[in-house]
Amino acid sequence: MSPGRPDKSNTGVMEWLNDRYPIKAWQDFAKKKKVPLVHGTIWYYFGGVTLFLFIIQVLTGILLLFYYRTGSDQAYESVKFLMTKVHFGWLIRSIHSWSANLMVLSAFIHMFSVFFTRAYRKPRELTWITGMILLLLALAFGFSGYLLPWNQLAFFATKVGTDIVGVVPGIGDFMLTLLRGGHEVTGATLSRFFGFHIALFPGIFTLILVVHLALIQIQGMSHPMGMEGKEAEMKTMPFFPNFVMRDLLLWLIVLNVLAILAVYFPWELGQKADPFASAPAGIRPEWYFMFMFQSLKFLPAHILGFEGEILGIMTFGIAGLLWMFVPFFDRSSLRGVKSRKITYIGILIVMFIIAMTILGYILS
Amino acid sequence: MKLPIFIVFAGIAFSGIVYAQNDAPQNSCVSCHEMMGAPYDSLVHAQQADIHGKNGITCTDCHGGNSTSMDYEVAMSPAAGFRGKPKPKDIPELCGKCHANPDYMKQYDPGLRVDQLTEYHTSQHGQLLKKGDTKVAQCVSCHGAHGIYPANVPLSSVYPVNVPETCGKCHADEKYMADYNIPTDQYAQYKTSVHGRDLLEKKDLGAPACNDCHGNHGATPPGLTSIARVCGTCHVNNQKLFQKSVHKKIFDMMDMPECITCHGNHGIQVPSDSMIGTTEKSICMECHGQGDAGYIVAQTMSNAIDSLKQIYHHSEDLIQQASEKDMDVSDLKFELRDVRQNLIQTRTMIHSFDTTQVLDIQQKGMKVGTDLVASAKDLISEYYFRRKGLVVFTLVITILAVLLYIKIRQLD
Amino acid sequence: MSEDAKGSQRRSLLKWLLGGGAVAWLGTVLYPVFRYLQPPEVPEANVSSVKAATVDEIPPDSGKIFKFGSQPGILIHTPDDKWRAFSAVCTHLGCIVQYRQDLDEIWCACHNGHYNLQGKNIAGPPPRPLEEYVVNIQGKDVYVSRKA
């Protein structure tokens, strides 16, 4: 037993396993994994934070399932019941809601840090693509989960959100009906979103997450650009146990932050959804959709003969696709050079997102 | 040349006559009096628009005369039955010609009453008019003559919201009422009263106007011993309890006007709890004195209400606190309604002037209120429990984090 | 004590403290989860459909006030064996109404408001009918829910 490994106290079990499965080979492989020590090392943590928050989501989500009821006549009431009568129900629900937001934030930071360090370059293109899919799924999780309490804000946000989907030319109507389970947002939409949120998305997410993590394990951590060939001189720290310990420490702090948020900023429930009431003032999507929402609002009704909204949505779609395939466009990264163009585009996008998000809140 | 010109002028004149005849049948009263300008033209227009005008009843139906002739000597001749402006003492019978005739009124509205004239004759106004007093109210004084609308139309001078002002036209006029030896402050008082404010400001048509207590056509002030029944048409329980209480016989014996003795009549206000009790503000002390049975009853009832009020406000306050701390108080608010209902019931029970009944009902409210206070306090302590829990959790995490940090340092 | 021994003592102590800390942390996490899984005293979630009473509780020609959400409701079993439910909040000034067996009407004691068994305001100050609810009998239970 090597010193500094607090969890391997049970030699007997490990030996038993080792006799049957190539545990030793994995242990050796794990010992080799290294994390570069650079002044950008802090960004290496955000993937883990996102993973941790996802685990929190799954755990609190399962707990919520014990009391949540679907159906437009029971969903809101069951959440109210959760918040008021169930012991610590308020805690589980608020953690679930806050963790969702933090997870999306963390995923964005993780994605942008990978972008700016060009960690997506060869040979890690697939890691980047699976990561982008995971990000999109996280947003889908957020969108579907938001509706589940069936309150006024969620109802109208879903209505607006799915309306936008319907604007896509050709398949828009079909997609809208598919999402809504009908032409309007009703209890059918709720059932569907529930199915998406607890079954379809978790299934796909887990599969792709396993691929994403496996790729990382197989290929190891990406080095900063320009270090090719100089691996031996690079300062690193072992992944096990040093980086893992730091990861755990950070996760503990994140958990504490979640608890503080749950107690001091409990997630509100608001009024039950009433399809016949007028849309409440201040209706808006969750913050991670705000930049799209706000930019669409800015677009004029018609641009060069096309409907502004459709053009806007198509632009976002195409931009997203280009972003997803950036490893194939960024030739410079293959040569080990950070393309200025890519950096500027990245900075522009980040500033655009931040500006639109802020504007979305100020102007509402 | 002359013939064509003549034909043209004749044509113009002829078409002018035809055009003038277009509003057939032509009513000469209307055409002349319209042309005469104020004040006649507004009277004419008002009548055409009102309930009589809309039902085809015109000038000659009340004033007599001949409405087909434009010659005023023909139109307004006594031979044609012209009465001119009817005299006050003739008005009830004039209106009654139709309105007291069931067969006639059936054609227009079978649901309309036809006993107004009979009632009127029983009223103070009717009796005085018969004796020759022309200052008193008759049909026109309240309903108007031209521009009469049904009482349920807001335009009507006898629409509930307008009734106090209509009665007040005479009854609030000191100079006008000088010969009658009755007060003229009723309208002023009524406007400040709870009934007046509800009707006139909040437009609550359920609140009584003058006619709801005094009657319409048979208007008389209610008799001393039947006042409780008048108030009791809305305040049922108060009346029932009062009739069974010791006060009923005593008040009637002493010629004290039942409800009015304590509550007033025209200027009646929302009763305050200080009316009951043994302080100088309380009405009980106007008859009762320290030591007599009534004094003790007053004291007991007053204390009962005070404790109930106290617990109501205390629980309301705690519920508000809990709600500000984002706890769910909808259940508690429901129970609070019960306490409020109980407070209303206890205050009503006062009118039995029986401490047993009052305490019986008050106890129920006290129990609910006490439970509410406990539940609200529980909610508030839950709020603090959460914060304390967080502190504990943060402490544990901080310790663990520090230990982990040391471990990390050690590993490096 | 040699440096090594002191070092290993410290490491041992740290291991124990860490383990203890981890257990304490696990406790603060598992305690709420454990309590969460225990169902609360009120078993049913508040729904907009409420079990107002049992059939036996309310004989014909009687009524009962029940809780509907955070508002009072009145459930009536009419003399001709029909079930009706309304909001019990009087439309005049908000007092709680009651069933009057002697009148076969719903009555408000505050200002003598009368409603018929269809909830329509028929006499007294109330300006509007009582809001009507839907009644469903399932077995022995009477369920009241809001109109769609």
PDB file of C-alpha atoms in Angstrom, chain B residues 103-301:
ATOM      1  CA  ASP B 103    -105.497  45.817 -16.812  1.00  0.00           C
ATOM      2  CA  TYR B 104    -103.765  48.810 -18.318  1.00  0.00           C
ATOM      3  CA  MET B 105    -100.335  48.172 -16.831  1.00  0.00           C
ATOM      4  CA  LYS B 106    -100.454  44.495 -17.849  1.00  0.00           C
ATOM      5  CA  GLN B 107     -99.930  45.492 -21.470  1.00  0.00           C
ATOM      6  CA  TYR B 108     -96.627  47.098 -20.717  1.00  0.00           C
ATOM      7  CA  ASP B 109     -95.163  45.035 -17.890  1.00  0.00           C
ATOM      8  CA  PRO B 110     -97.264  42.388 -16.141  1.00  0.00           C
ATOM      9  CA  GLY B 111     -94.728  42.288 -13.336  1.00  0.00           C
ATOM     10  CA  LEU B 112     -95.197  45.919 -12.290  1.00  0.00           C
ATOM     11  CA  ARG B 113     -96.954  46.644  -9.037  1.00  0.00           C
ATOM     12  CA  VAL B 114    -100.166  48.663  -9.148  1.00  0.00           C
ATOM     13  CA  ASP B 115    -100.624  49.438  -5.473  1.00  0.00           C
ATOM     14  CA  GLN B 116     -98.475  52.547  -5.301  1.00  0.00           C
ATOM     15  CA  LEU B 117    -101.469  54.864  -5.147  1.00  0.00           C
ATOM     16  CA  THR B 118    -103.117  52.890  -2.348  1.00  0.00           C
ATOM     17  CA  GLU B 119     -99.868  52.832  -0.425  1.00  0.00           C
ATOM     18  CA  TYR B 120     -99.340  56.504  -1.000  1.00  0.00           C
ATOM     19  CA  HIS B 121    -102.652  57.311   0.639  1.00  0.00           C
ATOM     20  CA  THR B 122    -101.457  55.579   3.833  1.00  0.00           C
ATOM     21  CA  SER B 123     -98.212  57.518   3.964  1.00  0.00           C
ATOM     22  CA  GLN B 124     -97.462  60.798   5.777  1.00  0.00           C
ATOM     23  CA  HIS B 125     -97.082  62.483   2.416  1.00  0.00           C
ATOM     24  CA  GLY B 126    -100.405  61.125   1.140  1.00  0.00           C
ATOM     25  CA  GLN B 127    -102.303  62.061   4.293  1.00  0.00           C
ATOM     26  CA  LEU B 128    -100.964  65.608   4.374  1.00  0.00           C
ATOM     27  CA  LEU B 129    -101.636  66.079   0.679  1.00  0.00           C
ATOM     28  CA  LYS B 130    -105.247  65.043   1.183  1.00  0.00           C
ATOM     29  CA  LYS B 131    -105.505  67.673   3.913  1.00  0.00           C
ATOM     30  CA  GLY B 132    -104.401  70.275   1.397  1.00  0.00           C
ATOM     31  CA  ASP B 133    -100.649  70.587   2.080  1.00  0.00           C
ATOM     32  CA  THR B 134     -99.130  71.029  -1.370  1.00  0.00           C
ATOM     33  CA  LYS B 135     -95.557  71.160  -0.134  1.00  0.00           C
ATOM     34  CA  VAL B 136     -95.404  67.430   0.508  1.00  0.00           C
ATOM     35  CA  ALA B 137     -94.026  64.942  -1.937  1.00  0.00           C
ATOM     36  CA  GLN B 138     -96.205  63.411  -4.600  1.00  0.00           C
ATOM     37  CA  CYS B 139     -95.285  61.243  -7.598  1.00  0.00           C
ATOM     38  CA  VAL B 140     -93.539  63.970  -9.530  1.00  0.00           C
ATOM     39  CA  SER B 141     -91.461  65.164  -6.565  1.00  0.00           C
ATOM     40  CA  CYS B 142     -89.525  61.905  -6.510  1.00  0.00           C
ATOM     41  CA  HIS B 143     -89.919  60.466  -9.982  1.00  0.00           C
ATOM     42  CA  GLY B 144     -89.857  63.666 -11.984  1.00  0.00           C
ATOM     43  CA  ALA B 145     -92.334  64.381 -14.757  1.00  0.00           C
ATOM     44  CA  HIS B 146     -90.294  64.258 -17.923  1.00  0.00           C
ATOM     45  CA  GLY B 147     -87.334  61.929 -17.901  1.00  0.00           C
ATOM     46  CA  ILE B 148     -88.821  59.168 -15.757  1.00  0.00           C
ATOM     47  CA  TYR B 149     -86.874  55.915 -15.640  1.00  0.00           C
ATOM     48  CA  PRO B 150     -87.467  52.594 -13.867  1.00  0.00           C
ATOM     49  CA  ALA B 151     -85.887  52.445 -10.440  1.00  0.00           C
ATOM     50  CA  ASN B 152     -83.276  49.907 -11.480  1.00  0.00           C
ATOM     51  CA  VAL B 153     -81.809  52.253 -14.104  1.00  0.00           C
ATOM     52  CA  PRO B 154     -78.942  54.446 -12.866  1.00  0.00           C
ATOM     53  CA  LEU B 155     -80.442  57.468 -14.643  1.00  0.00           C
ATOM     54  CA  SER B 156     -83.542  57.291 -12.473  1.00  0.00           C
ATOM     55  CA  SER B 157     -83.956  59.730  -9.611  1.00  0.00           C
ATOM     56  CA  VAL B 158     -85.126  56.781  -7.554  1.00  0.00           C
ATOM     57  CA  TYR B 159     -82.214  54.486  -8.436  1.00  0.00           C
ATOM     58  CA  PRO B 160     -80.967  53.380  -4.989  1.00  0.00           C
ATOM     59  CA  VAL B 161     -77.796  55.439  -5.218  1.00  0.00           C
ATOM     60  CA  ASN B 162     -79.860  58.523  -6.077  1.00  0.00           C
ATOM     61  CA  VAL B 163     -82.646  58.021  -3.525  1.00  0.00           C
ATOM     62  CA  PRO B 164     -80.999  59.795  -0.551  1.00  0.00           C
ATOM     63  CA  GLU B 165     -80.415  62.897  -2.621  1.00  0.00           C
ATOM     64  CA  THR B 166     -83.958  62.813  -3.987  1.00  0.00           C
ATOM     65  CA  CYS B 167     -85.482  62.574  -0.499  1.00  0.00           C
ATOM     66  CA  GLY B 168     -82.976  65.130   0.703  1.00  0.00           C
ATOM     67  CA  LYS B 169     -84.228  67.678  -1.806  1.00  0.00           C
ATOM     68  CA  CYS B 170     -86.973  68.453   0.694  1.00  0.00           C
ATOM     69  CA  HIS B 171     -85.969  66.753   3.887  1.00  0.00           C
ATOM     70  CA  ALA B 172     -82.552  68.356   4.038  1.00  0.00           C
ATOM     71  CA  ASP B 173     -83.825  71.818   3.250  1.00  0.00           C
ATOM     72  CA  GLU B 174     -84.228  73.610   6.592  1.00  0.00           C
ATOM     73  CA  LYS B 175     -86.219  76.493   5.220  1.00  0.00           C
ATOM     74  CA  TYR B 176     -88.566  74.209   3.323  1.00  0.00           C
ATOM     75  CA  MET B 177     -89.122  71.944   6.300  1.00  0.00           C
ATOM     76  CA  ALA B 178     -89.486  74.760   8.803  1.00  0.00           C
ATOM     77  CA  ASP B 179     -93.217  74.143   9.437  1.00  0.00           C
ATOM     78  CA  TYR B 180     -92.963  70.417  10.042  1.00  0.00           C
ATOM     79  CA  ASN B 181     -91.080  70.072  13.299  1.00  0.00           C
ATOM     80  CA  ILE B 182     -88.885  67.206  12.170  1.00  0.00           C
ATOM     81  CA  PRO B 183     -85.115  67.210  11.911  1.00  0.00           C
ATOM     82  CA  THR B 184     -83.404  68.015   8.625  1.00  0.00           C
ATOM     83  CA  ASP B 185     -80.041  66.456   9.336  1.00  0.00           C
ATOM     84  CA  GLN B 186     -80.935  62.947   8.126  1.00  0.00           C
ATOM     85  CA  TYR B 187     -79.286  63.221   4.706  1.00  0.00           C
ATOM     86  CA  ALA B 188     -76.130  64.791   6.130  1.00  0.00           C
ATOM     87  CA  GLN B 189     -75.960  62.098   8.811  1.00  0.00           C
ATOM     88  CA  TYR B 190     -76.727  59.324   6.350  1.00  0.00           C
ATOM     89  CA  LYS B 191     -73.852  60.339   4.095  1.00  0.00           C
ATOM     90  CA  THR B 192     -71.407  59.762   6.954  1.00  0.00           C
ATOM     91  CA  SER B 193     -73.031  56.500   8.010  1.00  0.00           C
ATOM     92  CA  VAL B 194     -71.826  53.020   7.127  1.00  0.00           C
ATOM     93  CA  HIS B 195     -74.954  52.440   5.019  1.00  0.00           C
ATOM     94  CA  GLY B 196     -74.515  55.765   3.267  1.00  0.00           C
ATOM     95  CA  ARG B 197     -70.863  55.245   2.509  1.00  0.00           C
ATOM     96  CA  ASP B 198     -71.462  51.734   1.234  1.00  0.00           C
ATOM     97  CA  LEU B 199     -74.274  52.840  -1.050  1.00  0.00           C
ATOM     98  CA  LEU B 200     -73.036  56.232  -2.192  1.00  0.00           C
ATOM     99  CA  GLU B 201     -69.282  55.615  -2.325  1.00  0.00           C
ATOM    100  CA  LYS B 202     -68.846  51.896  -2.845  1.00  0.00           C
ATOM    101  CA  LYS B 203     -72.048  51.647  -4.923  1.00  0.00           C
ATOM    102  CA  ASP B 204     -73.041  48.572  -2.937  1.00  0.00           C
ATOM    103  CA  LEU B 205     -76.681  48.230  -3.924  1.00  0.00           C
ATOM    104  CA  GLY B 206     -77.201  45.892  -1.000  1.00  0.00           C
ATOM    105  CA  ALA B 207     -76.883  48.824   1.420  1.00  0.00           C
ATOM    106  CA  PRO B 208     -80.176  50.437   2.464  1.00  0.00           C
ATOM    107  CA  ALA B 209     -81.326  53.810   1.158  1.00  0.00           C
ATOM    108  CA  CYS B 210     -84.155  55.827   2.746  1.00  0.00           C
ATOM    109  CA  ASN B 211     -86.886  53.708   1.187  1.00  0.00           C
ATOM    110  CA  ASP B 212     -85.486  50.395   2.441  1.00  0.00           C
ATOM    111  CA  CYS B 213     -86.244  51.334   6.055  1.00  0.00           C
ATOM    112  CA  HIS B 214     -89.023  53.881   5.594  1.00  0.00           C
ATOM    113  CA  GLY B 215     -90.903  52.353   2.672  1.00  0.00           C
ATOM    114  CA  ASN B 216     -91.424  53.934  -0.773  1.00  0.00           C
ATOM    115  CA  HIS B 217     -94.933  54.954  -1.461  1.00  0.00           C
ATOM    116  CA  GLY B 218     -96.226  54.183   2.002  1.00  0.00           C
ATOM    117  CA  ALA B 219     -93.378  56.072   3.633  1.00  0.00           C
ATOM    118  CA  THR B 220     -93.583  56.419   7.383  1.00  0.00           C
ATOM    119  CA  PRO B 221     -90.976  56.270  10.113  1.00  0.00           C
ATOM    120  CA  PRO B 222     -90.971  52.734  11.633  1.00  0.00           C
ATOM    121  CA  GLY B 223     -92.876  52.277  14.874  1.00  0.00           C
ATOM    122  CA  LEU B 224     -90.868  52.186  18.090  1.00  0.00           C
ATOM    123  CA  THR B 225     -91.518  48.519  18.760  1.00  0.00           C
ATOM    124  CA  SER B 226     -90.938  47.331  15.221  1.00  0.00           C
ATOM    125  CA  ILE B 227     -87.595  48.985  14.576  1.00  0.00           C
ATOM    126  CA  ALA B 228     -85.779  45.716  15.234  1.00  0.00           C
ATOM    127  CA  ARG B 229     -87.802  44.078  12.511  1.00  0.00           C
ATOM    128  CA  VAL B 230     -86.895  46.777  10.004  1.00  0.00           C
ATOM    129  CA  CYS B 231     -83.191  46.420  10.765  1.00  0.00           C
ATOM    130  CA  GLY B 232     -83.751  42.688  10.918  1.00  0.00           C
ATOM    131  CA  THR B 233     -84.618  42.456   7.243  1.00  0.00           C
ATOM    132  CA  CYS B 234     -80.863  42.359   6.719  1.00  0.00           C
ATOM    133  CA  HIS B 235     -79.441  41.914  10.202  1.00  0.00           C
ATOM    134  CA  VAL B 236     -81.436  38.774  10.868  1.00  0.00           C
ATOM    135  CA  ASN B 237     -79.475  37.234  13.706  1.00  0.00           C
ATOM    136  CA  ASN B 238     -79.101  40.490  15.591  1.00  0.00           C
ATOM    137  CA  GLN B 239     -82.844  40.935  15.469  1.00  0.00           C
ATOM    138  CA  LYS B 240     -83.625  37.358  16.518  1.00  0.00           C
ATOM    139  CA  LEU B 241     -81.234  37.523  19.444  1.00  0.00           C
ATOM    140  CA  PHE B 242     -82.489  40.931  20.525  1.00  0.00           C
ATOM    141  CA  GLN B 243     -86.145  39.857  20.456  1.00  0.00           C
ATOM    142  CA  LYS B 244     -85.321  37.003  22.823  1.00  0.00           C
ATOM    143  CA  SER B 245     -83.140  39.109  25.100  1.00  0.00           C
ATOM    144  CA  VAL B 246     -84.037  40.902  28.304  1.00  0.00           C
ATOM    145  CA  HIS B 247     -83.654  44.243  26.588  1.00  0.00           C
ATOM    146  CA  LYS B 248     -86.602  43.803  24.243  1.00  0.00           C
ATOM    147  CA  LYS B 249     -89.299  44.036  26.904  1.00  0.00           C
ATOM    148  CA  ILE B 250     -87.503  46.696  28.864  1.00  0.00           C
ATOM    149  CA  PHE B 251     -86.820  48.911  25.849  1.00  0.00           C
ATOM    150  CA  ASP B 252     -90.401  48.629  24.643  1.00  0.00           C
ATOM    151  CA  MET B 253     -91.655  49.408  28.135  1.00  0.00           C
ATOM    152  CA  MET B 254     -89.461  52.463  28.394  1.00  0.00           C
ATOM    153  CA  ASP B 255     -90.364  53.643  24.899  1.00  0.00           C
ATOM    154  CA  MET B 256     -86.746  53.331  23.835  1.00  0.00           C
ATOM    155  CA  PRO B 257     -86.393  52.775  20.082  1.00  0.00           C
ATOM    156  CA  GLU B 258     -84.887  49.294  19.941  1.00  0.00           C
ATOM    157  CA  CYS B 259     -81.756  49.174  17.744  1.00  0.00           C
ATOM    158  CA  ILE B 260     -81.562  52.940  17.426  1.00  0.00           C
ATOM    159  CA  THR B 261     -80.965  53.401  21.135  1.00  0.00           C
ATOM    160  CA  CYS B 262     -77.449  52.030  20.896  1.00  0.00           C
ATOM    161  CA  HIS B 263     -76.680  52.272  17.182  1.00  0.00           C
ATOM    162  CA  GLY B 264     -78.357  55.476  16.048  1.00  0.00           C
ATOM    163  CA  ASN B 265     -80.471  55.656  12.918  1.00  0.00           C
ATOM    164  CA  HIS B 266     -79.359  57.877  10.076  1.00  0.00           C
ATOM    165  CA  GLY B 267     -75.799  58.405  11.180  1.00  0.00           C
ATOM    166  CA  ILE B 268     -75.245  54.776  12.084  1.00  0.00           C
ATOM    167  CA  GLN B 269     -71.559  53.813  12.072  1.00  0.00           C
ATOM    168  CA  VAL B 270     -69.718  50.508  12.011  1.00  0.00           C
ATOM    169  CA  PRO B 271     -70.093  49.429  15.628  1.00  0.00           C
ATOM    170  CA  SER B 272     -66.882  49.547  17.600  1.00  0.00           C
ATOM    171  CA  ASP B 273     -66.035  47.114  20.359  1.00  0.00           C
ATOM    172  CA  SER B 274     -65.741  50.008  22.781  1.00  0.00           C
ATOM    173  CA  MET B 275     -69.520  50.377  22.666  1.00  0.00           C
ATOM    174  CA  ILE B 276     -69.702  47.376  24.974  1.00  0.00           C
ATOM    175  CA  GLY B 277     -68.075  47.401  28.328  1.00  0.00           C
ATOM    176  CA  THR B 278     -67.695  49.455  31.438  1.00  0.00           C
ATOM    177  CA  THR B 279     -65.633  52.401  30.241  1.00  0.00           C
ATOM    178  CA  GLU B 280     -67.000  55.911  29.722  1.00  0.00           C
ATOM    179  CA  LYS B 281     -67.114  55.280  25.993  1.00  0.00           C
ATOM    180  CA  SER B 282     -69.412  52.320  26.345  1.00  0.00           C
ATOM    181  CA  ILE B 283     -73.132  52.672  25.841  1.00  0.00           C
ATOM    182  CA  CYS B 284     -73.977  50.126  28.533  1.00  0.00           C
ATOM    183  CA  MET B 285     -72.946  52.651  31.158  1.00  0.00           C
ATOM    184  CA  GLU B 286     -75.664  55.047  30.079  1.00  0.00           C
ATOM    185  CA  CYS B 287     -78.167  52.892  31.924  1.00  0.00           C
ATOM    186  CA  HIS B 288     -76.166  50.469  33.997  1.00  0.00           C
ATOM    187  CA  GLY B 289     -73.954  51.270  36.932  1.00  0.00           C
ATOM    188  CA  GLN B 290     -71.256  49.566  38.883  1.00  0.00           C
ATOM    189  CA  GLY B 291     -72.548  46.587  40.805  1.00  0.00           C
ATOM    190  CA  ASP B 292     -75.745  45.802  38.911  1.00  0.00           C
ATOM    191  CA  ALA B 293     -76.213  42.619  36.891  1.00  0.00           C
ATOM    192  CA  GLY B 294     -75.953  44.438  33.597  1.00  0.00           C
ATOM    193  CA  TYR B 295     -72.569  45.839  34.564  1.00  0.00           C
ATOM    194  CA  ILE B 296     -71.163  42.365  35.077  1.00  0.00           C
ATOM    195  CA  VAL B 297     -72.617  41.135  31.795  1.00  0.00           C
ATOM    196  CA  ALA B 298     -71.124  44.117  29.984  1.00  0.00           C
ATOM    197  CA  GLN B 299     -67.739  43.477  31.502  1.00  0.00           C
ATOM    198  CA  THR B 300     -67.756  39.766  30.691  1.00  0.00           C
ATOM    199  CA  MET B 301     -68.818  40.289  27.110  1.00  0.00           C
TER     200      MET B 301
END
